[in-house]
PDB file of C-alpha atoms in Angstrom:
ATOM      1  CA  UNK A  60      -3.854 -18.689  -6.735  1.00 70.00           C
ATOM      2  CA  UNK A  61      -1.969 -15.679  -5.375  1.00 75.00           C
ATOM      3  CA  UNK A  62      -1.765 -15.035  -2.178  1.00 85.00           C
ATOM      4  CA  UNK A  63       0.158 -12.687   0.758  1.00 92.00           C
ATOM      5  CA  UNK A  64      -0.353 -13.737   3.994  1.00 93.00           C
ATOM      6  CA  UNK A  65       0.123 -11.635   7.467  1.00 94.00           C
ATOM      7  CA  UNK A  66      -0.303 -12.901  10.200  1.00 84.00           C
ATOM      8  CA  UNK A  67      -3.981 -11.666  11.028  1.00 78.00           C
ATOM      9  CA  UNK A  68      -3.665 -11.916  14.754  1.00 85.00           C
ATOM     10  CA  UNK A  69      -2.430  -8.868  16.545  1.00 92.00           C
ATOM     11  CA  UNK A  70       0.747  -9.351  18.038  1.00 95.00           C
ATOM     12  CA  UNK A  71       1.492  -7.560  21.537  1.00 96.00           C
ATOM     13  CA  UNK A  72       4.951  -7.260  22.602  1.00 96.00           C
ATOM     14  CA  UNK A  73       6.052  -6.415  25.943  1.00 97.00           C
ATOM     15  CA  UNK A  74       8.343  -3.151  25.757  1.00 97.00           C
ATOM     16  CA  UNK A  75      11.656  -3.018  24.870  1.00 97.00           C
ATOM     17  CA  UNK A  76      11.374  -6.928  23.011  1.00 97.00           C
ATOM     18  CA  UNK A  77      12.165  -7.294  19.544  1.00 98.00           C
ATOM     19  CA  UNK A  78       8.441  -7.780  17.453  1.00 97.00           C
ATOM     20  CA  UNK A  79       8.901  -9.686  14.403  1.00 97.00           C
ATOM     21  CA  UNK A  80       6.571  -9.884  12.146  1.00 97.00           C
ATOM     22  CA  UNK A  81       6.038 -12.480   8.949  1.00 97.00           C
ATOM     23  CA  UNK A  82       4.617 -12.218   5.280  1.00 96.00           C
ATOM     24  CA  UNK A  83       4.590 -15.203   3.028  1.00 96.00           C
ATOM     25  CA  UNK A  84       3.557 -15.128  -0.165  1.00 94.00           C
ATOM     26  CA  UNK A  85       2.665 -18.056  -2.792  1.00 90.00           C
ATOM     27  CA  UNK A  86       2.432 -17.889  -6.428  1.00 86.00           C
ATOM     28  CA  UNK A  87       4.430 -14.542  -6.939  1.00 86.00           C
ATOM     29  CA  UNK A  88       7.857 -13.879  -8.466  1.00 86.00           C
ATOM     30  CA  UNK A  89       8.725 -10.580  -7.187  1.00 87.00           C
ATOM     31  CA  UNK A  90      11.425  -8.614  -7.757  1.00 87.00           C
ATOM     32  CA  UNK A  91      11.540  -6.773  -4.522  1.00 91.00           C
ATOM     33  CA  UNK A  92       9.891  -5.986  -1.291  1.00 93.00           C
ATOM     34  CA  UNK A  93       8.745  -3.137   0.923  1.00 96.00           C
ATOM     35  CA  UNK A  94       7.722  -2.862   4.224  1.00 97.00           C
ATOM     36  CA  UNK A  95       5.149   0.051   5.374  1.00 98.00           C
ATOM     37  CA  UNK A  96       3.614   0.866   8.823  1.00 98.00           C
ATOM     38  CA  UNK A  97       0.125   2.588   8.521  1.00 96.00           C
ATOM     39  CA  UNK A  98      -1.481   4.122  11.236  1.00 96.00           C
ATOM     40  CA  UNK A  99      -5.758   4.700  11.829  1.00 91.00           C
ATOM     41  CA  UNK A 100      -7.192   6.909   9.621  1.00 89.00           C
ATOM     42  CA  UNK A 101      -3.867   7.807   7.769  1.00 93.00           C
ATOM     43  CA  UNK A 102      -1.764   6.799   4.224  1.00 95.00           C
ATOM     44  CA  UNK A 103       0.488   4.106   4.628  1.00 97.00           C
ATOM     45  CA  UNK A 104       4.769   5.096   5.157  1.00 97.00           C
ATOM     46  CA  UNK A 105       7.030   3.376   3.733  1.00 97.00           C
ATOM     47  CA  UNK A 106       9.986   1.956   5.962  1.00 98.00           C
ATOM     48  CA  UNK A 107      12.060  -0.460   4.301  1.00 97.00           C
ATOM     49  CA  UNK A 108      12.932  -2.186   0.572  1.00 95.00           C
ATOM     50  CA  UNK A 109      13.932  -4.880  -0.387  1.00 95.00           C
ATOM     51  CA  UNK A 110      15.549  -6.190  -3.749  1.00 92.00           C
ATOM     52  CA  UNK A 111      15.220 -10.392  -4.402  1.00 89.00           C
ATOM     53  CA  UNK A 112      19.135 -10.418  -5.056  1.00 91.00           C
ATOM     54  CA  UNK A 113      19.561  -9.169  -1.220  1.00 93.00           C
ATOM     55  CA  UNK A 114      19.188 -11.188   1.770  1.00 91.00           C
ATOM     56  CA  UNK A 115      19.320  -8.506   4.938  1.00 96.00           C
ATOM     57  CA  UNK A 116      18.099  -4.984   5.095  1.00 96.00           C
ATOM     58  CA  UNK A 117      18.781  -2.437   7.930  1.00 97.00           C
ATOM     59  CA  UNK A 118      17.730   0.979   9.165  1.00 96.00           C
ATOM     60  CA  UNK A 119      18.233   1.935  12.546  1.00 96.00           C
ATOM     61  CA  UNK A 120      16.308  -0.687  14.680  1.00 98.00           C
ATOM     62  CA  UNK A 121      14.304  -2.382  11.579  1.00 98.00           C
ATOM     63  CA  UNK A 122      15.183  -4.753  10.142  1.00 98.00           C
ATOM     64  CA  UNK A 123      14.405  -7.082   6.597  1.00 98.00           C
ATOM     65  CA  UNK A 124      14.923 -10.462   5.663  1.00 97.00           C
ATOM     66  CA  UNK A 125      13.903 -11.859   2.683  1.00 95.00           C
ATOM     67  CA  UNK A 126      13.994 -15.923   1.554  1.00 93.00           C
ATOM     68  CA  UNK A 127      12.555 -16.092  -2.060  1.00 91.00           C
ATOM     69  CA  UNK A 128      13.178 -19.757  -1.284  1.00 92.00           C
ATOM     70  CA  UNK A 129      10.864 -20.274   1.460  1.00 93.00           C
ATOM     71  CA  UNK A 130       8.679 -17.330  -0.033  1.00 94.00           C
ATOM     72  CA  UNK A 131       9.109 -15.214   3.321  1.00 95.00           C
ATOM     73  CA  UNK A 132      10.172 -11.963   4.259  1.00 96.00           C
ATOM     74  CA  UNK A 133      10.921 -11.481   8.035  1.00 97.00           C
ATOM     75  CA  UNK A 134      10.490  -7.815   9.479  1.00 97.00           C
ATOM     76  CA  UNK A 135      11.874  -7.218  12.815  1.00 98.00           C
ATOM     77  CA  UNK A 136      11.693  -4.083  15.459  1.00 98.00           C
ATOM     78  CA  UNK A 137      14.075  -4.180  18.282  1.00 98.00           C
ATOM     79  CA  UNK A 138      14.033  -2.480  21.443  1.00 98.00           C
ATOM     80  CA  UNK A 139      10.349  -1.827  20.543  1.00 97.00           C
ATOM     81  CA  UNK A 140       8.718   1.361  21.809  1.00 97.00           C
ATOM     82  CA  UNK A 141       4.980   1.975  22.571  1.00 97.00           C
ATOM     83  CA  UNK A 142       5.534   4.263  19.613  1.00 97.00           C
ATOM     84  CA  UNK A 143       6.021   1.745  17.263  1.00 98.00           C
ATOM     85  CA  UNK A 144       2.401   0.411  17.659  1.00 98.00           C
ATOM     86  CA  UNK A 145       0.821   0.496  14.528  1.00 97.00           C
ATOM     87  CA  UNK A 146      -0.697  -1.930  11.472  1.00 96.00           C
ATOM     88  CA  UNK A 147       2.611  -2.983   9.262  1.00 97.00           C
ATOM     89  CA  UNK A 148       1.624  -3.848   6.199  1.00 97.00           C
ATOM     90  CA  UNK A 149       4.118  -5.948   3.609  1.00 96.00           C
ATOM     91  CA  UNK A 150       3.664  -5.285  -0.557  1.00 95.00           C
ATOM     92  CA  UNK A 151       5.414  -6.856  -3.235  1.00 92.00           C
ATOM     93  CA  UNK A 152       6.242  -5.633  -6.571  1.00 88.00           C
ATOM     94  CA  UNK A 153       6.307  -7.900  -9.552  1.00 83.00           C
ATOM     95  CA  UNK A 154       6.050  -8.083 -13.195  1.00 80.00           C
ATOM     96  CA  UNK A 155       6.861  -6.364 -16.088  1.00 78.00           C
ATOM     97  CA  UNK A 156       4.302  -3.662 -15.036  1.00 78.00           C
ATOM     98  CA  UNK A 157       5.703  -3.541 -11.733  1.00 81.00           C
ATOM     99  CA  UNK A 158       2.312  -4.113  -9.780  1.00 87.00           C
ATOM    100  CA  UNK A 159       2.336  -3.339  -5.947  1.00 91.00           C
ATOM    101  CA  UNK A 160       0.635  -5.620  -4.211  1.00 92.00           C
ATOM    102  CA  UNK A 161      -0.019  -5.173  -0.396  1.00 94.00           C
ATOM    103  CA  UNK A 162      -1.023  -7.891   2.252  1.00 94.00           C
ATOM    104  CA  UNK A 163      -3.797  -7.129   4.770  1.00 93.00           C
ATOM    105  CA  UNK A 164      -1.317  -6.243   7.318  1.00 95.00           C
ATOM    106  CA  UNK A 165      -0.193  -7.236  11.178  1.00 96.00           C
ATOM    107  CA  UNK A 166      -1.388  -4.837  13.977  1.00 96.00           C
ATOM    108  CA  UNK A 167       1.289  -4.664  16.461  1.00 97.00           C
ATOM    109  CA  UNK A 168       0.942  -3.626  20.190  1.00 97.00           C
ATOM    110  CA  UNK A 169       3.625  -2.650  22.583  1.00 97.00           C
ATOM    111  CA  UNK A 170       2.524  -3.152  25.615  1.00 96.00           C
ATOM    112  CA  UNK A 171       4.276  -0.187  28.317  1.00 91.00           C
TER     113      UNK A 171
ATOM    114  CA  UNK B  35       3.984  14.709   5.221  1.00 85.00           C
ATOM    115  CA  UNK B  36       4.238  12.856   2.250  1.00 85.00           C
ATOM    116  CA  UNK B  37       3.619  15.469  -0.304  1.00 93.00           C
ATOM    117  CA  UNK B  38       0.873  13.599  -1.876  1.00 97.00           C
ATOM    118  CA  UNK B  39      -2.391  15.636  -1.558  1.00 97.00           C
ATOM    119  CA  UNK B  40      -5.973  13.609  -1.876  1.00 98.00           C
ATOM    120  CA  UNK B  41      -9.016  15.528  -2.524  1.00 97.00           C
ATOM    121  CA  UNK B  42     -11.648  15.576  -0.954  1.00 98.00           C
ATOM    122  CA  UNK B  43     -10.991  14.327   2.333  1.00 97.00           C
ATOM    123  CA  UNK B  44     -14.502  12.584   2.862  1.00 97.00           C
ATOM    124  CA  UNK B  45     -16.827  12.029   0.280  1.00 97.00           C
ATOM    125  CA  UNK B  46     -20.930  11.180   1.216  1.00 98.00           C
ATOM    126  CA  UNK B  47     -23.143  10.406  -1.483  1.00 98.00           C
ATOM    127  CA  UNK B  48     -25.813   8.396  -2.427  1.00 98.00           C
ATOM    128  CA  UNK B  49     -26.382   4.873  -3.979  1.00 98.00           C
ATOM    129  CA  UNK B  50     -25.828   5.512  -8.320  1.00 98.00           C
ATOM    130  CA  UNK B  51     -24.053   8.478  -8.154  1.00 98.00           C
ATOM    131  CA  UNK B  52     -20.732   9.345  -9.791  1.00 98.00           C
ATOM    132  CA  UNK B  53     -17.867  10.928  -7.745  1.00 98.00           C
ATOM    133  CA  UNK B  54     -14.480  12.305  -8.848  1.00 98.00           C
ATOM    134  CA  UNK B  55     -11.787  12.018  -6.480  1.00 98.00           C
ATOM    135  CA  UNK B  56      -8.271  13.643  -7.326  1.00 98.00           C
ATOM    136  CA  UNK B  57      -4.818  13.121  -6.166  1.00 98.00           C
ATOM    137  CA  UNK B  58      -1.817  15.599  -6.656  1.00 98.00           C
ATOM    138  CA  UNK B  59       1.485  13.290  -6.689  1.00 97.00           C
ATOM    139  CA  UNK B  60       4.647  14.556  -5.005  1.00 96.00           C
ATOM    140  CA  UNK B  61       6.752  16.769  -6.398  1.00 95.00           C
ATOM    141  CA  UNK B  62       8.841  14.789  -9.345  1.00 92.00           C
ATOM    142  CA  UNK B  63       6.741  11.401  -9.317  1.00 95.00           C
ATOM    143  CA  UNK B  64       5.791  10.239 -12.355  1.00 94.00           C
ATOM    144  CA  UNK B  65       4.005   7.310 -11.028  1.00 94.00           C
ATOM    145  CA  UNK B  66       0.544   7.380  -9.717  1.00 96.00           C
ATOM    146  CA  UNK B  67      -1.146   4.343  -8.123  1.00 96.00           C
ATOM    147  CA  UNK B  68      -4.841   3.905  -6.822  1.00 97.00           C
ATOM    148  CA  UNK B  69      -6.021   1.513  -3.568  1.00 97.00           C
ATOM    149  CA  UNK B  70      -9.249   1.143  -2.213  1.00 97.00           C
ATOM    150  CA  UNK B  71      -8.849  -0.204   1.460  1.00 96.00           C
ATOM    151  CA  UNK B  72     -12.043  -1.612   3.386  1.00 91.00           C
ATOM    152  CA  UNK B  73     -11.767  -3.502   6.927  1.00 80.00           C
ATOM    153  CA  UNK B  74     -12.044  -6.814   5.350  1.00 76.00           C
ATOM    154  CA  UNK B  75     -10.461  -6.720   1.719  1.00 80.00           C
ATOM    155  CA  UNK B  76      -7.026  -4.639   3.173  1.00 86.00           C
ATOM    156  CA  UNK B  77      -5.389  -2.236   0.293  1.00 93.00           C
ATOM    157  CA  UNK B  78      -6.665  -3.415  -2.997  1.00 95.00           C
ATOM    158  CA  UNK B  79      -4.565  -2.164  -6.185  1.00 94.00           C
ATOM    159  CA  UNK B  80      -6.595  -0.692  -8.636  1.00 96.00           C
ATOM    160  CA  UNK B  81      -4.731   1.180 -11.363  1.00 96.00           C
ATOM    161  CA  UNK B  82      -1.457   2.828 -12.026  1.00 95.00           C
ATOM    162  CA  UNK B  83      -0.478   5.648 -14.645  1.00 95.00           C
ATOM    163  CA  UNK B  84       3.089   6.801 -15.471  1.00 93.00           C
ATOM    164  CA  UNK B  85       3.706   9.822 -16.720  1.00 94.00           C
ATOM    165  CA  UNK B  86       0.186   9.890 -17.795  1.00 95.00           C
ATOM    166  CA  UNK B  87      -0.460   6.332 -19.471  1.00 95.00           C
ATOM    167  CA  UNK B  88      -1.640   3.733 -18.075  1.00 95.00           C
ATOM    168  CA  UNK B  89       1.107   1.136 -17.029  1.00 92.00           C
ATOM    169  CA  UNK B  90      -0.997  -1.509 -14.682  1.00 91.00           C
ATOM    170  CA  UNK B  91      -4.492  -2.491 -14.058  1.00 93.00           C
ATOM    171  CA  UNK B  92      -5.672  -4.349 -10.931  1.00 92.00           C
ATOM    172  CA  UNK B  93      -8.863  -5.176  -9.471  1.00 85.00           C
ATOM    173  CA  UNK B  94     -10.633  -2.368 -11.037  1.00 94.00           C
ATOM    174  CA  UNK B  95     -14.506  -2.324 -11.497  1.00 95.00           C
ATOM    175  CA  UNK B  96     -15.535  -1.662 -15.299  1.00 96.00           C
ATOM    176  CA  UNK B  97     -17.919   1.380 -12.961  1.00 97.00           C
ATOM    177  CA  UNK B  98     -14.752   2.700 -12.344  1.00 97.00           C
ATOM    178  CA  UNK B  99     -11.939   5.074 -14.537  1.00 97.00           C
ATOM    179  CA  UNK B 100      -8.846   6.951 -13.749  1.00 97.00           C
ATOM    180  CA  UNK B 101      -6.729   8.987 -15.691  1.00 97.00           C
ATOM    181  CA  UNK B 102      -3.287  11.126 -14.891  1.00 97.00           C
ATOM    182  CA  UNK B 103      -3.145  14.302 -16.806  1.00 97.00           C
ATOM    183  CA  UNK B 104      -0.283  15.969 -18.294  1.00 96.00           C
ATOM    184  CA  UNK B 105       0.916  17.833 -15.208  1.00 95.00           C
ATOM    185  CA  UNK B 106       0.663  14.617 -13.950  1.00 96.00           C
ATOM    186  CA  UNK B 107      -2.330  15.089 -11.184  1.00 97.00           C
ATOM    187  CA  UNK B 108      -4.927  11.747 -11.374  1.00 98.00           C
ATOM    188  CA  UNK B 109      -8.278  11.657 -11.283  1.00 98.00           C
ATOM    189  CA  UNK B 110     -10.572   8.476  -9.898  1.00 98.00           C
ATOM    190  CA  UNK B 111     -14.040   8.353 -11.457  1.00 98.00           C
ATOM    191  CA  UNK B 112     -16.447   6.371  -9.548  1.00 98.00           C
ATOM    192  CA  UNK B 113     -20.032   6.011 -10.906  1.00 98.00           C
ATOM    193  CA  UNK B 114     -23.021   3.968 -10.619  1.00 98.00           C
ATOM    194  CA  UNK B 115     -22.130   3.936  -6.883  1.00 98.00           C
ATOM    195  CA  UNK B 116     -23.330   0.565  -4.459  1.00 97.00           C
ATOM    196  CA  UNK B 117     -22.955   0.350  -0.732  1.00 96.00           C
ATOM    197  CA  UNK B 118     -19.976  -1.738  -1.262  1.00 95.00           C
ATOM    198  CA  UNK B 119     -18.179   0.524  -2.658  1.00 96.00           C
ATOM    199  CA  UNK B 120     -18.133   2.557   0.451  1.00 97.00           C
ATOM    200  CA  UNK B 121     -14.155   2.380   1.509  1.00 96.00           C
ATOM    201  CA  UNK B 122     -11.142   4.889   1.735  1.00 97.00           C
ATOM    202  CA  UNK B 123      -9.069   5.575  -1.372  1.00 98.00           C
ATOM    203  CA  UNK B 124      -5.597   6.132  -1.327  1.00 98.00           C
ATOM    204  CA  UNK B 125      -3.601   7.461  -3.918  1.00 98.00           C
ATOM    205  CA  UNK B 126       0.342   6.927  -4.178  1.00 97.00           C
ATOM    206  CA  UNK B 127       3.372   8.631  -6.135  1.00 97.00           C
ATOM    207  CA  UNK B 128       6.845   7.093  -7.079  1.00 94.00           C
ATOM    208  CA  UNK B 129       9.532   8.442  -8.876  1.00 90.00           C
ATOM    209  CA  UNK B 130      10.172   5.458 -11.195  1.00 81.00           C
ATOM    210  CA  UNK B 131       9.123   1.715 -11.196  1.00 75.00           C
ATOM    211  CA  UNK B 132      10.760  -0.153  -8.160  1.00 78.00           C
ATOM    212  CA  UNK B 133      11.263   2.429  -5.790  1.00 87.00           C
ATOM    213  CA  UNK B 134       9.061   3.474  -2.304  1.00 93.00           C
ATOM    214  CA  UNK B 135       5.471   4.240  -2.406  1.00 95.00           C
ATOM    215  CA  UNK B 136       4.479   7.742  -1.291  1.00 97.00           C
ATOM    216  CA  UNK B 137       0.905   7.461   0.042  1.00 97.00           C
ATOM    217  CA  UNK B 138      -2.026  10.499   0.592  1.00 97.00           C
ATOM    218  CA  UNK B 139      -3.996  10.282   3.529  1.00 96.00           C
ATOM    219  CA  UNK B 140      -6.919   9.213   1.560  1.00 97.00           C
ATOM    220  CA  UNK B 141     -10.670   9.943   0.696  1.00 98.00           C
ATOM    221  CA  UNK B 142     -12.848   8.434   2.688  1.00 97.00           C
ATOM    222  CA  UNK B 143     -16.001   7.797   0.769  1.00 97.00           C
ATOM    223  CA  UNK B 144     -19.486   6.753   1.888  1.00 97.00           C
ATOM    224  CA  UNK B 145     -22.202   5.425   0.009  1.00 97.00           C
ATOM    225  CA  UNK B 146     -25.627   5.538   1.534  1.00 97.00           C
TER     226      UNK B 146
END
């Protein structure tokens, strides 16, 4: 079956580290990637994208790897900030009717 | 602010009822897409219009219907309402297929 898995543990990073965070996925094809950080009670914002053709994405201190051989995308904050705690959720887009499918997400806590 | 706007912000209603929740997309999206997020099940896809068909179905409930009018707004109809269903709703605009979701901050509706 199809699946997107996040790593469903919380993941606490000492400031100042570099948090990276995983998403594998079996069973999908897709033809690109995004990257969103949602915080309580609000929408989800999207950060970064993704295309299957590209291997590396960057903005500022994120950054995107994606491995449609090992079915794994790689998202990684450097110099994390307290600021950046928040649940980052993965979603993949695929088929002809471009369906968005979103993982369950990866609460992240930087620790001060 | 993302420039989507979800209405109402919190919905309370009873078991078997039938709510309407509406979603104005950002300025120049043609695409609208429905979630339903709950603790356990994360964001779960439900439907997606463009430029008011419908281009995707997910995991929608037969109790369930959308449509996106011609000035492109969407409605989610909800009826014959269980506990279960009790969850927030996002709605999200893009400008075309394959590009960054723009999310609302959601109606949060509970079923009692």
């Amino acid at each position: 079956s199809q699946k997107i898995e996040q790593n469903s543990e919380a993941l606490n990073i000492q400031e100042g580290k570099t948090a990276t965070l995983t998403c594998n996925y079996t069973n999908y094809s897709p033809a690109y990637l995004q990257w969103y950080r949602q915080d309580p009670g609000r929408g989800p914002v999207f950060l970064l994208l993704i295309r299957e053709n590209e291997k590396e994405k960057r903005k500022e201190r994120l950054k995107v790897t994606f491995d449609t051989t090992l079915k794994q995308s790689l998202f990684h904050i450097t110099a994390s900030q307290p600021a950046d705690s928040a649940t980052y959720l993965c979603a993949l887009g695929y088929g002809r009717d471009d369906k968005i499918i979103f993982g369950k997400g990866t609460r992240l806590h930087i620790l001060p | 602010d993302s420039g989507v706007t979800q209405t109402p912000k919190h919905l309370i209603t009873a078991t078997g009822q039938r709510v309407t929740l509406r979603c104005s997309p950002r300025s120049g999206d043609l695409s609208v897409y429905w979630y339903q997020q709950s603790l356990d099940q994360g964001l779960q896809f439900l439907i997606q219009y463009y430029n008011g068909e419908e281009r995707a179905k997910g995991n929608i409930l037969e109790r369930f219907s959308a449509q996106q009018f011609p000035d492109l707004h969407s409605e989610l109809n909800l009826s014959s309402l269980e506990l279960g269903d009790s969850a927030l709703y996002f709605c999200a605009s893009s400008v075309v297929n394959n590009s960054p979701l723009h999310f609302g901050n959601g109606t949060r509706l509970t079923v009692t």
